Amino acid sequence: MAAVTDYHMHLERGPWTLEWLERFVDTARARGLREIGFSEHPHRFRECRAIYPAPLPWVDAQNTERLDSYLRLIEQARAAGLPVKLALEWDYLPGFEAALERALGAHPWDYTIGSVHWLPPAARGGEWWGFDDPARISDWERVDVLEVYRRYFRLIGQAARTGLFDIIGHADVIKVMGYRPKADIADLYEAAASEFAAAGVCVEINTAGWRKPVGEIYPAPPFLRACRLAGVPVLINSDAHVPEDVGRDFDRAAAVAREAGYRETAAFAQRVRTMAPL
Ligand SMILES: [Zn+2]
Ligand SMILES: [Zn+2]
């Protein structure tokens, strides 16, 4: 059996309705999952605006919702007996830790996912780079790919060290567009894995990588092995943005986890972790 949970999914392509949410639950049930968790992007919510620099046009354009709509919907789903957990997929932007801590402390999340989607300006007067934005793929042609990877991997270590996150999201998403350094990056994997272990965070095995230009699961198998050697716990997540992707490719992901030596996955309730057989 693969995992029984899927803790990373987004409702953002639909309305704040129980009908839309139930479609995610229905797919989960059909795929044998017992519990799912929603992890919306905070950039949508006005209450979370302070965790990003200002101005940041990509965020500002989407920062129109109220967190209440989301919280109420999850509450409503629970009242209806649906097995759903409440979370956000927090963006970690260095320098915004205090705002992040405030936003994170405002509600009783079941777990917190910390992801890096933004790289800070490389030089004074530069701008933040949303490196996974398909509209900015041409930026990749102008950068030193290895240097970008180094900066990214430093940031995920830093994110873990804040102690604010239970789970590190798609730990090597820097590869999303398919740009990879020619050099071996085993040292980056090992350094990040030991930061994760020291911080006590979990790493998600995120199947969305198989659906992206890179066509590879996050983390890459050698990175996952480094996590295993360092003693970092894992769980399997889909990062579904549509109901059809809930629990997608979980058997295949479980095989990757076993191949790396994992025999257990993590589950969370009120930010307390428990382990179950994989
Ligand atoms: Zn993400
Ligand atoms: Zn996500």
PDB file of C-alpha atoms and ligand atoms in Angstrom:
ATOM      1  CA  MET A   1       0.000   0.000   0.000  1.00  0.00           C
ATOM      2  CA  ALA A   2       1.186   3.497  -0.762  1.00  0.00           C
ATOM      3  CA  ALA A   3       0.591   6.434   1.547  1.00  0.00           C
ATOM      4  CA  VAL A   4      -2.801   7.023   3.133  1.00  0.00           C
ATOM      5  CA  THR A   5      -2.515  10.809   3.209  1.00  0.00           C
ATOM      6  CA  ASP A   6      -2.037  13.607   0.690  1.00  0.00           C
ATOM      7  CA  TYR A   7      -1.222  16.877   2.440  1.00  0.00           C
ATOM      8  CA  HIS A   8      -0.413  19.205  -0.427  1.00  0.00           C
ATOM      9  CA  MET A   9      -3.162  20.494  -2.695  1.00  0.00           C
ATOM     10  CA  HIS A  10      -4.675  23.746  -3.873  1.00  0.00           C
ATOM     11  CA  LEU A  11      -8.292  24.799  -4.394  1.00  0.00           C
ATOM     12  CA  GLU A  12      -7.264  27.978  -6.220  1.00  0.00           C
ATOM     13  CA  ARG A  13      -8.620  27.013  -9.642  1.00  0.00           C
ATOM     14  CA  GLY A  14     -12.172  26.770  -8.310  1.00  0.00           C
ATOM     15  CA  PRO A  15     -14.626  28.628  -6.074  1.00  0.00           C
ATOM     16  CA  TRP A  16     -14.761  28.500  -2.259  1.00  0.00           C
ATOM     17  CA  THR A  17     -17.518  25.871  -2.299  1.00  0.00           C
ATOM     18  CA  LEU A  18     -18.023  22.512  -0.665  1.00  0.00           C
ATOM     19  CA  GLU A  19     -18.878  21.051  -4.092  1.00  0.00           C
ATOM     20  CA  TRP A  20     -15.447  21.921  -5.479  1.00  0.00           C
ATOM     21  CA  LEU A  21     -13.674  20.669  -2.344  1.00  0.00           C
ATOM     22  CA  GLU A  22     -15.656  17.413  -2.355  1.00  0.00           C
ATOM     23  CA  ARG A  23     -14.294  16.556  -5.769  1.00  0.00           C
ATOM     24  CA  PHE A  24     -10.793  16.446  -4.235  1.00  0.00           C
ATOM     25  CA  VAL A  25     -12.093  14.232  -1.410  1.00  0.00           C
ATOM     26  CA  ASP A  26     -13.845  11.928  -3.884  1.00  0.00           C
ATOM     27  CA  THR A  27     -10.625  11.332  -5.845  1.00  0.00           C
ATOM     28  CA  ALA A  28      -8.766  10.705  -2.578  1.00  0.00           C
ATOM     29  CA  ARG A  29     -11.331   8.085  -1.562  1.00  0.00           C
ATOM     30  CA  ALA A  30     -11.234   6.433  -4.962  1.00  0.00           C
ATOM     31  CA  ARG A  31      -7.437   6.163  -4.648  1.00  0.00           C
ATOM     32  CA  GLY A  32      -7.574   4.700  -1.143  1.00  0.00           C
ATOM     33  CA  LEU A  33      -6.397   7.771   0.791  1.00  0.00           C
ATOM     34  CA  ARG A  34      -7.852   8.262   4.251  1.00  0.00           C
ATOM     35  CA  GLU A  35      -6.986  11.868   4.838  1.00  0.00           C
ATOM     36  CA  ILE A  36      -6.151  14.917   2.754  1.00  0.00           C
ATOM     37  CA  GLY A  37      -4.917  18.376   3.599  1.00  0.00           C
ATOM     38  CA  PHE A  38      -5.365  21.660   1.771  1.00  0.00           C
ATOM     39  CA  SER A  39      -2.360  23.940   1.515  1.00  0.00           C
ATOM     40  CA  GLU A  40      -3.374  27.106  -0.302  1.00  0.00           C
ATOM     41  CA  HIS A  41      -0.774  29.650  -1.391  1.00  0.00           C
ATOM     42  CA  PRO A  42      -0.707  32.567   1.059  1.00  0.00           C
ATOM     43  CA  HIS A  43       0.014  35.082  -1.705  1.00  0.00           C
ATOM     44  CA  ARG A  44      -3.721  35.011  -2.427  1.00  0.00           C
ATOM     45  CA  PHE A  45      -4.675  36.274   1.026  1.00  0.00           C
ATOM     46  CA  ARG A  46      -4.529  39.885   2.109  1.00  0.00           C
ATOM     47  CA  GLU A  47      -3.812  38.792   5.687  1.00  0.00           C
ATOM     48  CA  CYS A  48      -0.557  37.214   4.443  1.00  0.00           C
ATOM     49  CA  ARG A  49       0.667  40.098   2.267  1.00  0.00           C
ATOM     50  CA  ALA A  50       3.352  41.049   4.805  1.00  0.00           C
ATOM     51  CA  ILE A  51       5.378  37.878   4.210  1.00  0.00           C
ATOM     52  CA  TYR A  52       6.342  39.228   0.758  1.00  0.00           C
ATOM     53  CA  PRO A  53       8.338  42.296  -0.268  1.00  0.00           C
ATOM     54  CA  ALA A  54       6.410  45.260  -1.601  1.00  0.00           C
ATOM     55  CA  PRO A  55       5.845  45.945  -4.335  1.00  0.00           C
ATOM     56  CA  LEU A  56       5.902  42.511  -5.937  1.00  0.00           C
ATOM     57  CA  PRO A  57       3.613  42.736  -8.990  1.00  0.00           C
ATOM     58  CA  TRP A  58       2.964  38.987  -9.379  1.00  0.00           C
ATOM     59  CA  VAL A  59       1.796  38.761  -5.760  1.00  0.00           C
ATOM     60  CA  ASP A  60      -0.018  42.108  -5.751  1.00  0.00           C
ATOM     61  CA  ALA A  61      -2.128  41.057  -8.736  1.00  0.00           C
ATOM     62  CA  GLN A  62      -3.397  37.985  -6.879  1.00  0.00           C
ATOM     63  CA  ASN A  63      -3.519  39.273  -3.317  1.00  0.00           C
ATOM     64  CA  THR A  64      -7.272  39.805  -3.309  1.00  0.00           C
ATOM     65  CA  GLU A  65      -8.811  37.094  -1.118  1.00  0.00           C
ATOM     66  CA  ARG A  66      -9.663  36.909   2.553  1.00  0.00           C
ATOM     67  CA  LEU A  67      -8.263  34.076   4.611  1.00  0.00           C
ATOM     68  CA  ASP A  68     -11.667  33.714   6.254  1.00  0.00           C
ATOM     69  CA  SER A  69     -13.210  32.307   3.059  1.00  0.00           C
ATOM     70  CA  TYR A  70     -10.672  29.494   3.161  1.00  0.00           C
ATOM     71  CA  LEU A  71     -10.855  28.848   6.916  1.00  0.00           C
ATOM     72  CA  ARG A  72     -14.649  28.782   6.827  1.00  0.00           C
ATOM     73  CA  LEU A  73     -14.725  26.348   3.933  1.00  0.00           C
ATOM     74  CA  ILE A  74     -12.402  23.891   5.695  1.00  0.00           C
ATOM     75  CA  GLU A  75     -14.508  24.203   8.856  1.00  0.00           C
ATOM     76  CA  GLN A  76     -17.632  23.540   6.831  1.00  0.00           C
ATOM     77  CA  ALA A  77     -16.024  20.466   5.248  1.00  0.00           C
ATOM     78  CA  ARG A  78     -15.083  19.085   8.644  1.00  0.00           C
ATOM     79  CA  ALA A  79     -18.585  19.707   9.944  1.00  0.00           C
ATOM     80  CA  ALA A  80     -19.806  17.664   6.985  1.00  0.00           C
ATOM     81  CA  GLY A  81     -17.574  14.804   8.138  1.00  0.00           C
ATOM     82  CA  LEU A  82     -14.926  15.105   5.426  1.00  0.00           C
ATOM     83  CA  PRO A  83     -11.392  14.009   6.432  1.00  0.00           C
ATOM     84  CA  VAL A  84      -9.602  17.271   5.608  1.00  0.00           C
ATOM     85  CA  LYS A  85      -6.732  19.056   7.271  1.00  0.00           C
ATOM     86  CA  LEU A  86      -5.921  22.741   7.279  1.00  0.00           C
ATOM     87  CA  ALA A  87      -2.621  24.183   6.142  1.00  0.00           C
ATOM     88  CA  LEU A  88      -0.958  26.699   3.874  1.00  0.00           C
ATOM     89  CA  GLU A  89       2.060  26.234   1.654  1.00  0.00           C
ATOM     90  CA  TRP A  90       4.083  29.097   3.087  1.00  0.00           C
ATOM     91  CA  ASP A  91       6.570  30.960   0.941  1.00  0.00           C
ATOM     92  CA  TYR A  92       9.907  31.391   2.607  1.00  0.00           C
ATOM     93  CA  LEU A  93      11.518  34.688   1.625  1.00  0.00           C
ATOM     94  CA  PRO A  94      14.650  35.540   3.574  1.00  0.00           C
ATOM     95  CA  GLY A  95      14.228  38.677   5.653  1.00  0.00           C
ATOM     96  CA  PHE A  96      10.500  38.131   6.159  1.00  0.00           C
ATOM     97  CA  GLU A  97      10.748  35.631   9.015  1.00  0.00           C
ATOM     98  CA  ALA A  98       9.089  37.887  11.588  1.00  0.00           C
ATOM     99  CA  ALA A  99       6.051  38.530   9.374  1.00  0.00           C
ATOM    100  CA  LEU A 100       5.909  34.838   8.590  1.00  0.00           C
ATOM    101  CA  GLU A 101       5.952  33.920  12.247  1.00  0.00           C
ATOM    102  CA  ARG A 102       3.125  36.374  12.947  1.00  0.00           C
ATOM    103  CA  ALA A 103       0.981  35.095  10.067  1.00  0.00           C
ATOM    104  CA  LEU A 104       1.676  31.499  10.972  1.00  0.00           C
ATOM    105  CA  GLY A 105       0.783  32.026  14.608  1.00  0.00           C
ATOM    106  CA  ALA A 106      -2.634  33.459  13.818  1.00  0.00           C
ATOM    107  CA  HIS A 107      -4.418  30.144  13.153  1.00  0.00           C
ATOM    108  CA  PRO A 108      -4.286  26.522  14.349  1.00  0.00           C
ATOM    109  CA  TRP A 109      -2.841  24.764  11.290  1.00  0.00           C
ATOM    110  CA  ASP A 110      -2.529  20.976  11.251  1.00  0.00           C
ATOM    111  CA  TYR A 111       0.958  21.328   9.756  1.00  0.00           C
ATOM    112  CA  THR A 112       3.012  23.916   7.921  1.00  0.00           C
ATOM    113  CA  ILE A 113       4.667  23.439   4.537  1.00  0.00           C
ATOM    114  CA  GLY A 114       7.574  25.768   3.779  1.00  0.00           C
ATOM    115  CA  SER A 115       8.528  26.265   0.141  1.00  0.00           C
ATOM    116  CA  VAL A 116      10.977  28.449  -1.708  1.00  0.00           C
ATOM    117  CA  HIS A 117       9.473  29.877  -4.913  1.00  0.00           C
ATOM    118  CA  TRP A 118      11.386  33.189  -4.910  1.00  0.00           C
ATOM    119  CA  LEU A 119      15.066  34.053  -5.045  1.00  0.00           C
ATOM    120  CA  PRO A 120      16.106  37.414  -3.615  1.00  0.00           C
ATOM    121  CA  PRO A 121      17.760  40.048  -5.820  1.00  0.00           C
ATOM    122  CA  ALA A 122      21.298  38.921  -6.687  1.00  0.00           C
ATOM    123  CA  ALA A 123      22.546  42.505  -6.628  1.00  0.00           C
ATOM    124  CA  ARG A 124      21.484  45.827  -5.181  1.00  0.00           C
ATOM    125  CA  GLY A 125      18.546  47.265  -7.059  1.00  0.00           C
ATOM    126  CA  GLY A 126      17.716  43.889  -8.618  1.00  0.00           C
ATOM    127  CA  GLU A 127      14.367  42.186  -8.286  1.00  0.00           C
ATOM    128  CA  TRP A 128      12.993  39.052  -6.667  1.00  0.00           C
ATOM    129  CA  TRP A 129      12.773  36.184  -9.124  1.00  0.00           C
ATOM    130  CA  GLY A 130       9.852  33.737  -9.184  1.00  0.00           C
ATOM    131  CA  PHE A 131      11.977  31.094 -10.902  1.00  0.00           C
ATOM    132  CA  ASP A 132       9.079  28.623 -11.380  1.00  0.00           C
ATOM    133  CA  ASP A 133       6.906  31.133 -13.247  1.00  0.00           C
ATOM    134  CA  PRO A 134       6.469  29.821 -16.825  1.00  0.00           C
ATOM    135  CA  ALA A 135       6.147  33.439 -18.000  1.00  0.00           C
ATOM    136  CA  ARG A 136       9.740  34.031 -16.895  1.00  0.00           C
ATOM    137  CA  ILE A 137      11.355  30.922 -18.314  1.00  0.00           C
ATOM    138  CA  SER A 138      13.589  33.040 -20.574  1.00  0.00           C
ATOM    139  CA  ASP A 139      15.288  34.389 -17.422  1.00  0.00           C
ATOM    140  CA  TRP A 140      16.920  30.980 -17.133  1.00  0.00           C
ATOM    141  CA  GLU A 141      18.920  31.655 -20.311  1.00  0.00           C
ATOM    142  CA  ARG A 142      20.600  34.630 -18.673  1.00  0.00           C
ATOM    143  CA  VAL A 143      21.718  33.106 -15.364  1.00  0.00           C
ATOM    144  CA  ASP A 144      24.567  30.941 -14.099  1.00  0.00           C
ATOM    145  CA  VAL A 145      22.540  27.794 -13.425  1.00  0.00           C
ATOM    146  CA  LEU A 146      24.929  26.315 -10.861  1.00  0.00           C
ATOM    147  CA  GLU A 147      25.064  29.609  -8.953  1.00  0.00           C
ATOM    148  CA  VAL A 148      21.253  29.777  -8.956  1.00  0.00           C
ATOM    149  CA  TYR A 149      21.098  26.215  -7.572  1.00  0.00           C
ATOM    150  CA  ARG A 150      23.605  27.114  -4.858  1.00  0.00           C
ATOM    151  CA  ARG A 151      21.529  30.100  -3.813  1.00  0.00           C
ATOM    152  CA  TYR A 152      18.346  28.048  -3.846  1.00  0.00           C
ATOM    153  CA  PHE A 153      19.790  25.197  -1.774  1.00  0.00           C
ATOM    154  CA  ARG A 154      21.144  27.641   0.806  1.00  0.00           C
ATOM    155  CA  LEU A 155      17.636  29.071   1.136  1.00  0.00           C
ATOM    156  CA  ILE A 156      15.879  25.752   1.745  1.00  0.00           C
ATOM    157  CA  GLY A 157      18.400  25.001   4.491  1.00  0.00           C
ATOM    158  CA  GLN A 158      17.695  28.423   5.931  1.00  0.00           C
ATOM    159  CA  ALA A 159      13.937  27.816   5.655  1.00  0.00           C
ATOM    160  CA  ALA A 160      14.281  24.587   7.657  1.00  0.00           C
ATOM    161  CA  ARG A 161      16.390  26.356  10.283  1.00  0.00           C
ATOM    162  CA  THR A 162      13.676  28.945  10.987  1.00  0.00           C
ATOM    163  CA  GLY A 163      11.835  26.190  12.866  1.00  0.00           C
ATOM    164  CA  LEU A 164       8.565  27.496  11.382  1.00  0.00           C
ATOM    165  CA  PHE A 165       7.891  24.562   9.066  1.00  0.00           C
ATOM    166  CA  ASP A 166       6.946  20.923   9.608  1.00  0.00           C
ATOM    167  CA  ILE A 167       7.428  19.963   5.953  1.00  0.00           C
ATOM    168  CA  ILE A 168       9.760  21.309   3.276  1.00  0.00           C
ATOM    169  CA  GLY A 169       7.809  21.551   0.009  1.00  0.00           C
ATOM    170  CA  HIS A 170       9.200  20.170  -3.291  1.00  0.00           C
ATOM    171  CA  ALA A 171      12.747  20.412  -1.962  1.00  0.00           C
ATOM    172  CA  ASP A 172      14.513  20.647  -5.345  1.00  0.00           C
ATOM    173  CA  VAL A 173      11.868  22.604  -7.288  1.00  0.00           C
ATOM    174  CA  ILE A 174      14.666  24.795  -8.627  1.00  0.00           C
ATOM    175  CA  LYS A 175      14.927  22.183 -11.431  1.00  0.00           C
ATOM    176  CA  VAL A 176      11.248  22.664 -12.425  1.00  0.00           C
ATOM    177  CA  MET A 177      11.907  24.229 -15.846  1.00  0.00           C
ATOM    178  CA  GLY A 178      14.451  21.573 -16.743  1.00  0.00           C
ATOM    179  CA  TYR A 179      17.580  23.726 -16.379  1.00  0.00           C
ATOM    180  CA  ARG A 180      20.271  21.759 -14.549  1.00  0.00           C
ATOM    181  CA  PRO A 181      23.887  22.487 -13.721  1.00  0.00           C
ATOM    182  CA  LYS A 182      26.479  20.404 -15.548  1.00  0.00           C
ATOM    183  CA  ALA A 183      28.429  19.920 -12.314  1.00  0.00           C
ATOM    184  CA  ASP A 184      27.597  17.219  -9.798  1.00  0.00           C
ATOM    185  CA  ILE A 185      25.533  18.692  -6.965  1.00  0.00           C
ATOM    186  CA  ALA A 186      25.780  15.875  -4.415  1.00  0.00           C
ATOM    187  CA  ASP A 187      27.347  18.376  -1.988  1.00  0.00           C
ATOM    188  CA  LEU A 188      24.239  20.579  -2.198  1.00  0.00           C
ATOM    189  CA  TYR A 189      21.999  17.570  -1.526  1.00  0.00           C
ATOM    190  CA  GLU A 190      24.053  16.484   1.472  1.00  0.00           C
ATOM    191  CA  ALA A 191      24.220  19.978   2.980  1.00  0.00           C
ATOM    192  CA  ALA A 192      20.452  20.480   2.634  1.00  0.00           C
ATOM    193  CA  ALA A 193      19.700  16.998   4.016  1.00  0.00           C
ATOM    194  CA  SER A 194      21.792  17.638   7.098  1.00  0.00           C
ATOM    195  CA  GLU A 195      20.084  21.013   7.637  1.00  0.00           C
ATOM    196  CA  PHE A 196      16.687  19.272   7.394  1.00  0.00           C
ATOM    197  CA  ALA A 197      17.769  16.605   9.879  1.00  0.00           C
ATOM    198  CA  ALA A 198      19.137  19.164  12.344  1.00  0.00           C
ATOM    199  CA  ALA A 199      15.927  21.206  12.108  1.00  0.00           C
ATOM    200  CA  GLY A 200      13.707  18.132  12.518  1.00  0.00           C
ATOM    201  CA  VAL A 201      11.645  18.841   9.399  1.00  0.00           C
ATOM    202  CA  CYS A 202      10.063  16.329   7.059  1.00  0.00           C
ATOM    203  CA  VAL A 203      10.613  16.307   3.330  1.00  0.00           C
ATOM    204  CA  GLU A 204       7.710  15.682   0.995  1.00  0.00           C
ATOM    205  CA  ILE A 205       8.036  13.379  -1.964  1.00  0.00           C
ATOM    206  CA  ASN A 206       6.053  15.523  -4.378  1.00  0.00           C
ATOM    207  CA  THR A 207       4.686  13.808  -7.482  1.00  0.00           C
ATOM    208  CA  ALA A 208       3.987  17.098  -9.320  1.00  0.00           C
ATOM    209  CA  GLY A 209       7.549  17.059 -10.676  1.00  0.00           C
ATOM    210  CA  TRP A 210       6.486  14.257 -12.999  1.00  0.00           C
ATOM    211  CA  ARG A 211       3.877  16.630 -14.467  1.00  0.00           C
ATOM    212  CA  LYS A 212       6.288  19.561 -14.974  1.00  0.00           C
ATOM    213  CA  PRO A 213       8.793  20.340 -17.756  1.00  0.00           C
ATOM    214  CA  VAL A 214      11.582  18.646 -15.741  1.00  0.00           C
ATOM    215  CA  GLY A 215       9.622  15.355 -15.684  1.00  0.00           C
ATOM    216  CA  GLU A 216      11.226  14.188 -12.435  1.00  0.00           C
ATOM    217  CA  ILE A 217       9.827  13.685  -8.950  1.00  0.00           C
ATOM    218  CA  TYR A 218      10.896  16.028  -6.114  1.00  0.00           C
ATOM    219  CA  PRO A 219      13.322  15.353  -4.559  1.00  0.00           C
ATOM    220  CA  ALA A 220      15.487  13.657  -7.197  1.00  0.00           C
ATOM    221  CA  PRO A 221      16.314  10.086  -6.079  1.00  0.00           C
ATOM    222  CA  PRO A 222      19.946  10.926  -5.114  1.00  0.00           C
ATOM    223  CA  PHE A 223      18.682  13.853  -2.995  1.00  0.00           C
ATOM    224  CA  LEU A 224      16.088  11.575  -1.407  1.00  0.00           C
ATOM    225  CA  ARG A 225      18.826   9.060  -0.567  1.00  0.00           C
ATOM    226  CA  ALA A 226      20.838  11.840   1.077  1.00  0.00           C
ATOM    227  CA  CYS A 227      17.751  12.697   3.151  1.00  0.00           C
ATOM    228  CA  ARG A 228      17.367   9.041   4.118  1.00  0.00           C
ATOM    229  CA  LEU A 229      21.008   8.798   5.185  1.00  0.00           C
ATOM    230  CA  ALA A 230      20.634  11.951   7.280  1.00  0.00           C
ATOM    231  CA  GLY A 231      17.511  10.522   8.962  1.00  0.00           C
ATOM    232  CA  VAL A 232      14.972  12.964   7.500  1.00  0.00           C
ATOM    233  CA  PRO A 233      11.369  11.638   7.586  1.00  0.00           C
ATOM    234  CA  VAL A 234       9.215  11.783   4.439  1.00  0.00           C
ATOM    235  CA  LEU A 235       5.628  11.799   3.298  1.00  0.00           C
ATOM    236  CA  ILE A 236       4.099  11.595  -0.165  1.00  0.00           C
ATOM    237  CA  ASN A 237       2.148  14.553  -1.580  1.00  0.00           C
ATOM    238  CA  SER A 238       0.596  15.333  -4.945  1.00  0.00           C
ATOM    239  CA  ASP A 239       0.558  19.159  -5.050  1.00  0.00           C
ATOM    240  CA  ALA A 240      -2.755  18.737  -6.902  1.00  0.00           C
ATOM    241  CA  HIS A 241      -4.336  21.878  -8.353  1.00  0.00           C
ATOM    242  CA  VAL A 242      -7.213  19.867  -9.860  1.00  0.00           C
ATOM    243  CA  PRO A 243      -9.187  16.971  -8.331  1.00  0.00           C
ATOM    244  CA  GLU A 244      -7.819  14.445 -10.846  1.00  0.00           C
ATOM    245  CA  ASP A 245      -4.292  14.910  -9.498  1.00  0.00           C
ATOM    246  CA  VAL A 246      -5.068  14.050  -5.848  1.00  0.00           C
ATOM    247  CA  GLY A 247      -3.038  10.984  -4.857  1.00  0.00           C
ATOM    248  CA  ARG A 248      -1.730  10.737  -8.404  1.00  0.00           C
ATOM    249  CA  ASP A 249       1.272   8.418  -9.005  1.00  0.00           C
ATOM    250  CA  PHE A 250       1.482   7.543  -5.299  1.00  0.00           C
ATOM    251  CA  ASP A 251       2.353   3.884  -5.907  1.00  0.00           C
ATOM    252  CA  ARG A 252       5.195   4.965  -8.123  1.00  0.00           C
ATOM    253  CA  ALA A 253       6.322   7.501  -5.487  1.00  0.00           C
ATOM    254  CA  ALA A 254       6.153   4.865  -2.737  1.00  0.00           C
ATOM    255  CA  ALA A 255       8.429   2.672  -4.855  1.00  0.00           C
ATOM    256  CA  VAL A 256      10.912   5.567  -5.119  1.00  0.00           C
ATOM    257  CA  ALA A 257      10.739   6.024  -1.337  1.00  0.00           C
ATOM    258  CA  ARG A 258      11.337   2.314  -0.682  1.00  0.00           C
ATOM    259  CA  GLU A 259      14.195   2.291  -3.152  1.00  0.00           C
ATOM    260  CA  ALA A 260      15.784   5.103  -1.087  1.00  0.00           C
ATOM    261  CA  GLY A 261      15.387   2.975   2.027  1.00  0.00           C
ATOM    262  CA  TYR A 262      12.242   4.479   3.536  1.00  0.00           C
ATOM    263  CA  ARG A 263       9.744   2.240   5.342  1.00  0.00           C
ATOM    264  CA  GLU A 264       7.558   4.868   7.053  1.00  0.00           C
ATOM    265  CA  THR A 265       5.686   8.060   6.203  1.00  0.00           C
ATOM    266  CA  ALA A 266       4.720  10.969   8.425  1.00  0.00           C
ATOM    267  CA  ALA A 267       1.243  12.201   9.335  1.00  0.00           C
ATOM    268  CA  PHE A 268       0.311  15.347  11.243  1.00  0.00           C
ATOM    269  CA  ALA A 269      -2.394  16.587  13.588  1.00  0.00           C
ATOM    270  CA  GLN A 270      -2.175  19.974  15.273  1.00  0.00           C
ATOM    271  CA  ARG A 271       1.462  20.141  14.243  1.00  0.00           C
ATOM    272  CA  VAL A 272       2.351  16.888  15.993  1.00  0.00           C
ATOM    273  CA  ARG A 273       4.002  14.283  13.807  1.00  0.00           C
ATOM    274  CA  THR A 274       3.298  10.552  13.921  1.00  0.00           C
ATOM    275  CA  MET A 275       4.811   7.842  11.734  1.00  0.00           C
ATOM    276  CA  ALA A 276       3.002   5.047   9.896  1.00  0.00           C
ATOM    277  CA  PRO A 277       4.255   2.177   7.705  1.00  0.00           C
ATOM    278  CA  LEU A 278       4.815   3.155   4.089  1.00  0.00           C
TER     279      LEU A 278
HETATM  280 ZN    ZN B   1       4.946  25.147  -4.370  1.00  0.00          ZN
HETATM  281 ZN    ZN B   2       1.839  23.608  -3.951  1.00  0.00          ZN
END
